[in-house]
């Protein structure tokens, strides 16, 4: 109605942010694609980064994005050894890079992962086992030893489930390239200072992890039915990863604080999506907020979710977490929603409702 639409217009700017790529990303992407074409046509004419990932879907996506960044920044071609069955639910260039990669390159990479690796392989193939910190992670900061590269060997296996963007920014050879490709300026206006930011994972995610046509249709149908992007509404996504009472208490405390804020749009314009591996968590959220007149939804396919899996349902739920204006995440350490919130520029409140993070001061942050 008119009252709801007017309230949405008065909402803080971050509830209206729209997804867009930084102006320099197109050239960065074209540079990657050019090296890929050269590598597939003449594998011996380029050096290679070969990715191998682990630790669940969210960590696999972070790792493959980090590896591609390293390949792009060092002028190397990129290959992927394996991963979840993403090509049945994504429209991604990774699929081609998995199937078309030169077999002798991927075979050498696999042999490097053998314990112990053959001596002749270690002479030709390097291994970067990149966790969230430690020697290999910090090695990417080094520019003197390798003159801006991460190894002096032709093939590097990048074994990871971590995000490396932060440490790459600390490399003086890489930092200007990253700022040119991923820098963008926030718009000016009420509550907005027009400051410059780096938006790295968002454009990479929209390119690498775009849903297939069928998955996009399924997600779109649910988003429309739930009213998550309906004009005149403000949407909140809640994720209770394990479905525990602790997660519910933290999430409900956070959302109650948001709804009570003077700047929050009128309650009858708020809709809610809830995601969890436990049906009891979803129903508890619905019961709590339905009493306040808020419609709480989740997709039909979640009826079949019975634990953590790297499948199409997990991927669809991941993307849905980014389709709300705000996502409330009591389990702030989980990487599961990093991709979707970056892809759709969603405001994500991590460790929501935990300790002093009661969500009352969001507009000042």
GROMACS .gro file of C-alpha atoms in nm:
model
  365
    1UNK     CA    1   0.000   0.000   0.000
    2UNK     CA    2   0.100   0.366  -0.015
    3UNK     CA    3   0.203   0.375   0.351
    4UNK     CA    4   0.441   0.081   0.306
    5UNK     CA    5   0.589   0.223  -0.014
    6UNK     CA    6   0.648   0.560   0.150
    7UNK     CA    7   0.817   0.394   0.447
    8UNK     CA    8   1.047   0.199   0.218
    9UNK     CA    9   1.155   0.521   0.046
   10UNK     CA   10   1.247   0.668   0.386
   11UNK     CA   11   1.450   0.359   0.482
   12UNK     CA   12   1.828   0.392   0.526
   13UNK     CA   13   2.034   0.393   0.207
   14UNK     CA   14   2.183   0.048   0.268
   15UNK     CA   15   1.837  -0.106   0.228
   16UNK     CA   16   1.829   0.031  -0.128
   17UNK     CA   17   2.180  -0.056  -0.250
   18UNK     CA   18   2.176  -0.215  -0.596
   19UNK     CA   19   2.411  -0.474  -0.734
   20UNK     CA   20   2.667  -0.353  -0.987
   21UNK     CA   21   3.021  -0.443  -1.087
   22UNK     CA   22   3.307  -0.201  -1.019
   23UNK     CA   23   3.400  -0.006  -1.335
   24UNK     CA   24   3.739  -0.177  -1.367
   25UNK     CA   25   3.616  -0.535  -1.335
   26UNK     CA   26   3.529  -0.589  -1.702
   27UNK     CA   27   3.890  -0.528  -1.811
   28UNK     CA   28   4.018  -0.753  -1.530
   29UNK     CA   29   3.785  -1.032  -1.642
   30UNK     CA   30   3.883  -0.989  -2.007
   31UNK     CA   31   4.248  -1.024  -1.908
   32UNK     CA   32   4.172  -1.354  -1.734
   33UNK     CA   33   3.979  -1.484  -2.034
   34UNK     CA   34   4.262  -1.388  -2.271
   35UNK     CA   35   4.519  -1.586  -2.071
   36UNK     CA   36   4.274  -1.878  -2.048
   37UNK     CA   37   4.236  -1.889  -2.425
   38UNK     CA   38   4.613  -1.886  -2.468
   39UNK     CA   39   4.661  -2.155  -2.206
   40UNK     CA   40   4.404  -2.389  -2.360
   41UNK     CA   41   4.543  -2.336  -2.711
   42UNK     CA   42   4.915  -2.353  -2.617
   43UNK     CA   43   4.953  -2.494  -2.262
   44UNK     CA   44   5.331  -2.467  -2.268
   45UNK     CA   45   5.328  -2.095  -2.342
   46UNK     CA   46   5.194  -1.997  -1.997
   47UNK     CA   47   5.243  -2.075  -1.632
   48UNK     CA   48   4.957  -2.232  -1.437
   49UNK     CA   49   4.765  -2.211  -1.111
   50UNK     CA   50   4.574  -2.534  -1.048
   51UNK     CA   51   4.312  -2.523  -0.773
   52UNK     CA   52   4.218  -2.805  -0.541
   53UNK     CA   53   3.964  -2.728  -0.269
   54UNK     CA   54   3.800  -2.873   0.039
   55UNK     CA   55   3.592  -2.804   0.353
   56UNK     CA   56   3.239  -2.760   0.221
   57UNK     CA   57   3.067  -2.553  -0.045
   58UNK     CA   58   3.124  -2.210   0.109
   59UNK     CA   59   3.494  -2.273   0.168
   60UNK     CA   60   3.536  -2.429  -0.177
   61UNK     CA   61   3.392  -2.113  -0.334
   62UNK     CA   62   3.624  -1.891  -0.130
   63UNK     CA   63   3.924  -2.104  -0.220
   64UNK     CA   64   3.857  -2.118  -0.593
   65UNK     CA   65   3.799  -1.740  -0.600
   66UNK     CA   66   4.128  -1.681  -0.418
   67UNK     CA   67   4.314  -1.912  -0.655
   68UNK     CA   68   4.172  -1.734  -0.958
   69UNK     CA   69   4.278  -1.399  -0.812
   70UNK     CA   70   4.633  -1.527  -0.774
   71UNK     CA   71   4.631  -1.658  -1.131
   72UNK     CA   72   4.505  -1.326  -1.266
   73UNK     CA   73   4.751  -1.117  -1.065
   74UNK     CA   74   5.049  -1.328  -1.173
   75UNK     CA   75   4.945  -1.369  -1.538
   76UNK     CA   76   4.897  -1.744  -1.505
   77UNK     CA   77   4.636  -1.965  -1.667
   78UNK     CA   78   4.389  -2.134  -1.433
   79UNK     CA   79   4.263  -2.490  -1.394
   80UNK     CA   80   4.041  -2.666  -1.139
   81UNK     CA   81   4.099  -3.024  -1.035
   82UNK     CA   82   3.765  -3.106  -0.877
   83UNK     CA   83   3.481  -2.977  -0.666
   84UNK     CA   84   3.113  -3.021  -0.585
   85UNK     CA   85   2.883  -3.113  -0.873
   86UNK     CA   86   2.836  -2.743  -0.946
   87UNK     CA   87   2.800  -2.772  -1.322
   88UNK     CA   88   2.452  -2.920  -1.282
   89UNK     CA   89   2.331  -2.608  -1.100
   90UNK     CA   90   2.567  -2.325  -1.203
   91UNK     CA   91   2.628  -2.143  -1.528
   92UNK     CA   92   2.997  -2.098  -1.460
   93UNK     CA   93   3.321  -2.066  -1.660
   94UNK     CA   94   3.469  -2.301  -1.400
   95UNK     CA   95   3.293  -2.589  -1.577
   96UNK     CA   96   3.489  -2.533  -1.897
   97UNK     CA   97   3.810  -2.480  -1.704
   98UNK     CA   98   3.757  -2.815  -1.529
   99UNK     CA   99   3.682  -3.014  -1.842
  100UNK     CA  100   3.916  -2.846  -2.093
  101UNK     CA  101   4.229  -2.808  -1.881
  102UNK     CA  102   4.536  -2.979  -2.037
  103UNK     CA  103   4.556  -3.331  -1.898
  104UNK     CA  104   4.932  -3.321  -1.843
  105UNK     CA  105   4.893  -3.008  -1.630
  106UNK     CA  106   4.617  -3.153  -1.411
  107UNK     CA  107   4.795  -3.488  -1.387
  108UNK     CA  108   5.111  -3.315  -1.265
  109UNK     CA  109   4.903  -3.125  -1.009
  110UNK     CA  110   4.741  -3.445  -0.881
  111UNK     CA  111   5.081  -3.610  -0.848
  112UNK     CA  112   5.201  -3.312  -0.644
  113UNK     CA  113   4.924  -3.385  -0.393
  114UNK     CA  114   5.040  -3.745  -0.345
  115UNK     CA  115   5.214  -3.812  -0.014
  116UNK     CA  116   5.506  -3.824  -0.057
  117UNK     CA  117   5.515  -3.665  -0.404
  118UNK     CA  118   5.759  -3.800  -0.664
  119UNK     CA  119   6.089  -3.610  -0.656
  120UNK     CA  120   6.069  -3.516  -1.023
  121UNK     CA  121   5.724  -3.362  -0.964
  122UNK     CA  122   5.842  -3.144  -0.676
  123UNK     CA  123   6.108  -2.996  -0.904
  124UNK     CA  124   5.847  -2.880  -1.156
  125UNK     CA  125   5.530  -2.826  -0.950
  126UNK     CA  126   5.496  -2.610  -0.640
  127UNK     CA  127   5.233  -2.647  -0.368
  128UNK     CA  128   5.067  -2.362  -0.183
  129UNK     CA  129   4.852  -2.503   0.098
  130UNK     CA  130   4.670  -2.184   0.193
  131UNK     CA  131   4.483  -2.174   0.522
  132UNK     CA  132   4.354  -1.857   0.688
  133UNK     CA  133   4.701  -1.776   0.817
  134UNK     CA  134   5.050  -1.923   0.830
  135UNK     CA  135   5.348  -1.953   0.601
  136UNK     CA  136   5.178  -2.019   0.267
  137UNK     CA  137   4.916  -1.751   0.334
  138UNK     CA  138   5.177  -1.488   0.413
  139UNK     CA  139   5.395  -1.602   0.124
  140UNK     CA  140   5.151  -1.435  -0.115
  141UNK     CA  141   5.251  -1.104   0.040
  142UNK     CA  142   5.608  -1.148  -0.078
  143UNK     CA  143   5.704  -0.958  -0.393
  144UNK     CA  144   6.085  -0.946  -0.374
  145UNK     CA  145   6.168  -1.315  -0.396
  146UNK     CA  146   5.936  -1.390  -0.686
  147UNK     CA  147   5.909  -1.044  -0.841
  148UNK     CA  148   5.532  -1.035  -0.805
  149UNK     CA  149   5.469  -1.406  -0.855
  150UNK     CA  150   5.400  -1.672  -0.592
  151UNK     CA  151   5.649  -1.927  -0.725
  152UNK     CA  152   5.935  -1.969  -0.971
  153UNK     CA  153   5.788  -2.300  -1.091
  154UNK     CA  154   5.571  -2.337  -1.399
  155UNK     CA  155   5.280  -2.507  -1.221
  156UNK     CA  156   5.150  -2.418  -0.875
  157UNK     CA  157   4.885  -2.623  -0.697
  158UNK     CA  158   4.673  -2.390  -0.485
  159UNK     CA  159   4.515  -2.607  -0.214
  160UNK     CA  160   4.273  -2.403  -0.011
  161UNK     CA  161   3.933  -2.337   0.138
  162UNK     CA  162   4.019  -1.985   0.252
  163UNK     CA  163   3.983  -1.628   0.130
  164UNK     CA  164   4.317  -1.472   0.034
  165UNK     CA  165   4.202  -1.130  -0.085
  166UNK     CA  166   4.320  -0.953   0.229
  167UNK     CA  167   4.677  -1.078   0.213
  168UNK     CA  168   4.699  -1.016  -0.162
  169UNK     CA  169   4.622  -0.650  -0.092
  170UNK     CA  170   4.934  -0.640   0.126
  171UNK     CA  171   5.153  -0.736  -0.171
  172UNK     CA  172   5.283  -0.412  -0.332
  173UNK     CA  173   5.287  -0.581  -0.673
  174UNK     CA  174   4.921  -0.682  -0.649
  175UNK     CA  175   4.755  -0.401  -0.455
  176UNK     CA  176   4.736  -0.146  -0.741
  177UNK     CA  177   4.589  -0.408  -0.976
  178UNK     CA  178   4.323  -0.504  -0.721
  179UNK     CA  179   4.225  -0.144  -0.659
  180UNK     CA  180   4.200  -0.075  -1.033
  181UNK     CA  181   3.980  -0.381  -1.087
  182UNK     CA  182   3.759  -0.378  -0.778
  183UNK     CA  183   3.748  -0.022  -0.649
  184UNK     CA  184   3.413   0.153  -0.654
  185UNK     CA  185   3.264   0.459  -0.492
  186UNK     CA  186   2.949   0.447  -0.284
  187UNK     CA  187   2.685   0.697  -0.394
  188UNK     CA  188   2.646   1.019  -0.202
  189UNK     CA  189   2.326   1.113  -0.026
  190UNK     CA  190   2.160   1.120   0.318
  191UNK     CA  191   2.374   0.903   0.546
  192UNK     CA  192   2.621   0.833   0.266
  193UNK     CA  193   2.962   0.993   0.235
  194UNK     CA  194   3.050   0.861  -0.110
  195UNK     CA  195   3.359   0.684   0.020
  196UNK     CA  196   3.561   0.446  -0.195
  197UNK     CA  197   3.554   0.075  -0.117
  198UNK     CA  198   3.694  -0.247  -0.261
  199UNK     CA  199   3.426  -0.487  -0.384
  200UNK     CA  200   3.622  -0.803  -0.472
  201UNK     CA  201   3.419  -1.112  -0.387
  202UNK     CA  202   3.089  -0.975  -0.522
  203UNK     CA  203   3.181  -0.944  -0.891
  204UNK     CA  204   3.388  -1.262  -0.879
  205UNK     CA  205   3.092  -1.447  -0.729
  206UNK     CA  206   2.842  -1.316  -0.983
  207UNK     CA  207   3.073  -1.435  -1.262
  208UNK     CA  208   3.194  -1.765  -1.120
  209UNK     CA  209   2.885  -1.885  -0.930
  210UNK     CA  210   2.593  -1.766  -1.142
  211UNK     CA  211   2.295  -2.003  -1.119
  212UNK     CA  212   2.177  -2.209  -1.413
  213UNK     CA  213   1.855  -2.108  -1.587
  214UNK     CA  214   1.654  -2.376  -1.408
  215UNK     CA  215   1.792  -2.288  -1.065
  216UNK     CA  216   1.734  -1.918  -1.133
  217UNK     CA  217   1.371  -1.993  -1.217
  218UNK     CA  218   1.324  -2.192  -0.896
  219UNK     CA  219   1.480  -1.920  -0.684
  220UNK     CA  220   1.287  -1.647  -0.864
  221UNK     CA  221   0.957  -1.827  -0.810
  222UNK     CA  222   1.021  -1.857  -0.438
  223UNK     CA  223   1.145  -1.497  -0.401
  224UNK     CA  224   0.830  -1.373  -0.571
  225UNK     CA  225   0.602  -1.594  -0.362
  226UNK     CA  226   0.773  -1.491  -0.038
  227UNK     CA  227   0.773  -1.122  -0.139
  228UNK     CA  228   1.141  -1.077  -0.063
  229UNK     CA  229   1.198  -0.817  -0.333
  230UNK     CA  230   0.845  -0.680  -0.363
  231UNK     CA  231   0.832  -0.298  -0.388
  232UNK     CA  232   0.729  -0.142  -0.059
  233UNK     CA  233   0.867  -0.426   0.154
  234UNK     CA  234   1.182  -0.476   0.357
  235UNK     CA  235   1.306  -0.832   0.386
  236UNK     CA  236   1.507  -1.008   0.656
  237UNK     CA  237   1.681  -1.342   0.611
  238UNK     CA  238   1.766  -1.544   0.921
  239UNK     CA  239   2.008  -1.835   0.913
  240UNK     CA  240   2.025  -2.082   1.198
  241UNK     CA  241   2.294  -2.310   1.066
  242UNK     CA  242   2.259  -2.583   1.329
  243UNK     CA  243   1.910  -2.488   1.441
  244UNK     CA  244   2.010  -2.458   1.806
  245UNK     CA  245   1.824  -2.271   2.076
  246UNK     CA  246   2.131  -2.049   2.115
  247UNK     CA  247   2.110  -1.945   1.749
  248UNK     CA  248   1.737  -1.880   1.781
  249UNK     CA  249   1.778  -1.666   2.091
  250UNK     CA  250   2.054  -1.458   1.933
  251UNK     CA  251   1.873  -1.415   1.601
  252UNK     CA  252   1.539  -1.324   1.755
  253UNK     CA  253   1.706  -1.073   1.988
  254UNK     CA  254   1.874  -0.907   1.690
  255UNK     CA  255   1.563  -0.893   1.474
  256UNK     CA  256   1.349  -0.767   1.760
  257UNK     CA  257   1.600  -0.482   1.801
  258UNK     CA  258   1.587  -0.402   1.428
  259UNK     CA  259   1.207  -0.395   1.423
  260UNK     CA  260   1.200  -0.168   1.728
  261UNK     CA  261   1.441   0.083   1.572
  262UNK     CA  262   1.296   0.422   1.483
  263UNK     CA  263   1.447   0.405   1.132
  264UNK     CA  264   1.309   0.061   1.045
  265UNK     CA  265   1.023   0.069   0.787
  266UNK     CA  266   0.675  -0.002   0.921
  267UNK     CA  267   0.630  -0.360   1.041
  268UNK     CA  268   0.352  -0.450   0.802
  269UNK     CA  269   0.603  -0.398   0.517
  270UNK     CA  270   0.852  -0.649   0.661
  271UNK     CA  271   0.876  -1.005   0.530
  272UNK     CA  272   1.111  -1.278   0.647
  273UNK     CA  273   1.293  -1.580   0.503
  274UNK     CA  274   1.445  -1.841   0.733
  275UNK     CA  275   1.708  -2.104   0.653
  276UNK     CA  276   1.830  -2.389   0.870
  277UNK     CA  277   1.917  -2.755   0.857
  278UNK     CA  278   1.648  -2.807   1.124
  279UNK     CA  279   1.277  -2.774   1.059
  280UNK     CA  280   1.217  -2.703   1.429
  281UNK     CA  281   1.426  -2.385   1.402
  282UNK     CA  282   1.229  -2.262   1.102
  283UNK     CA  283   0.897  -2.321   1.279
  284UNK     CA  284   1.019  -2.154   1.597
  285UNK     CA  285   1.111  -1.842   1.400
  286UNK     CA  286   0.773  -1.841   1.227
  287UNK     CA  287   0.588  -1.874   1.557
  288UNK     CA  288   0.784  -1.592   1.718
  289UNK     CA  289   0.742  -1.336   1.441
  290UNK     CA  290   0.399  -1.435   1.313
  291UNK     CA  291   0.269  -1.302   1.644
  292UNK     CA  292   0.398  -0.962   1.528
  293UNK     CA  293   0.215  -0.988   1.196
  294UNK     CA  294   0.528  -1.073   0.994
  295UNK     CA  295   0.508  -1.333   0.718
  296UNK     CA  296   0.785  -1.594   0.756
  297UNK     CA  297   0.865  -1.829   0.466
  298UNK     CA  298   1.105  -2.099   0.350
  299UNK     CA  299   1.114  -2.298   0.025
  300UNK     CA  300   0.951  -2.639  -0.018
  301UNK     CA  301   1.285  -2.803  -0.102
  302UNK     CA  302   1.404  -2.740   0.255
  303UNK     CA  303   1.175  -3.022   0.367
  304UNK     CA  304   1.441  -3.259   0.233
  305UNK     CA  305   1.739  -3.090   0.403
  306UNK     CA  306   1.876  -3.331   0.662
  307UNK     CA  307   2.224  -3.202   0.734
  308UNK     CA  308   2.514  -3.029   0.564
  309UNK     CA  309   2.557  -3.129   0.200
  310UNK     CA  310   2.724  -2.971  -0.102
  311UNK     CA  311   2.425  -3.009  -0.332
  312UNK     CA  312   2.178  -2.799  -0.530
  313UNK     CA  313   1.952  -2.741  -0.228
  314UNK     CA  314   2.247  -2.603  -0.030
  315UNK     CA  315   2.341  -2.382  -0.324
  316UNK     CA  316   1.986  -2.248  -0.364
  317UNK     CA  317   1.961  -2.180   0.009
  318UNK     CA  318   2.297  -2.005  -0.007
  319UNK     CA  319   2.179  -1.774  -0.285
  320UNK     CA  320   1.851  -1.703  -0.107
  321UNK     CA  321   2.039  -1.575   0.197
  322UNK     CA  322   2.157  -1.290  -0.024
  323UNK     CA  323   1.817  -1.196  -0.162
  324UNK     CA  324   1.697  -1.012   0.148
  325UNK     CA  325   1.779  -0.654   0.241
  326UNK     CA  326   1.936  -0.775   0.565
  327UNK     CA  327   2.061  -1.120   0.666
  328UNK     CA  328   2.093  -1.207   1.033
  329UNK     CA  329   2.367  -1.461   1.108
  330UNK     CA  330   2.414  -1.572   1.470
  331UNK     CA  331   2.697  -1.801   1.359
  332UNK     CA  332   2.926  -1.530   1.228
  333UNK     CA  333   3.220  -1.758   1.163
  334UNK     CA  334   3.039  -1.960   0.898
  335UNK     CA  335   3.158  -1.890   0.542
  336UNK     CA  336   2.840  -2.037   0.391
  337UNK     CA  337   2.680  -1.699   0.315
  338UNK     CA  338   2.991  -1.504   0.216
  339UNK     CA  339   2.934  -1.553  -0.156
  340UNK     CA  340   2.564  -1.469  -0.171
  341UNK     CA  341   2.579  -1.161   0.051
  342UNK     CA  342   2.869  -1.031  -0.159
  343UNK     CA  343   2.696  -1.116  -0.488
  344UNK     CA  344   2.376  -0.928  -0.399
  345UNK     CA  345   2.528  -0.654  -0.177
  346UNK     CA  346   2.322  -0.768   0.119
  347UNK     CA  347   2.374  -0.612   0.462
  348UNK     CA  348   2.498  -0.907   0.669
  349UNK     CA  349   2.494  -0.889   1.050
  350UNK     CA  350   2.740  -1.154   1.163
  351UNK     CA  351   2.747  -1.281   1.520
  352UNK     CA  352   2.405  -1.117   1.534
  353UNK     CA  353   2.262  -1.095   1.884
  354UNK     CA  354   2.582  -1.234   2.036
  355UNK     CA  355   2.738  -1.043   2.326
  356UNK     CA  356   2.726  -0.668   2.268
  357UNK     CA  357   2.620  -0.708   1.905
  358UNK     CA  358   2.251  -0.655   1.977
  359UNK     CA  359   2.184  -0.492   1.636
  360UNK     CA  360   2.054  -0.167   1.783
  361UNK     CA  361   2.330   0.046   1.632
  362UNK     CA  362   2.329  -0.086   1.276
  363UNK     CA  363   2.256   0.250   1.119
  364UNK     CA  364   2.562   0.406   1.287
  365UNK     CA  365   2.801   0.132   1.168
   0.00000   0.00000   0.00000
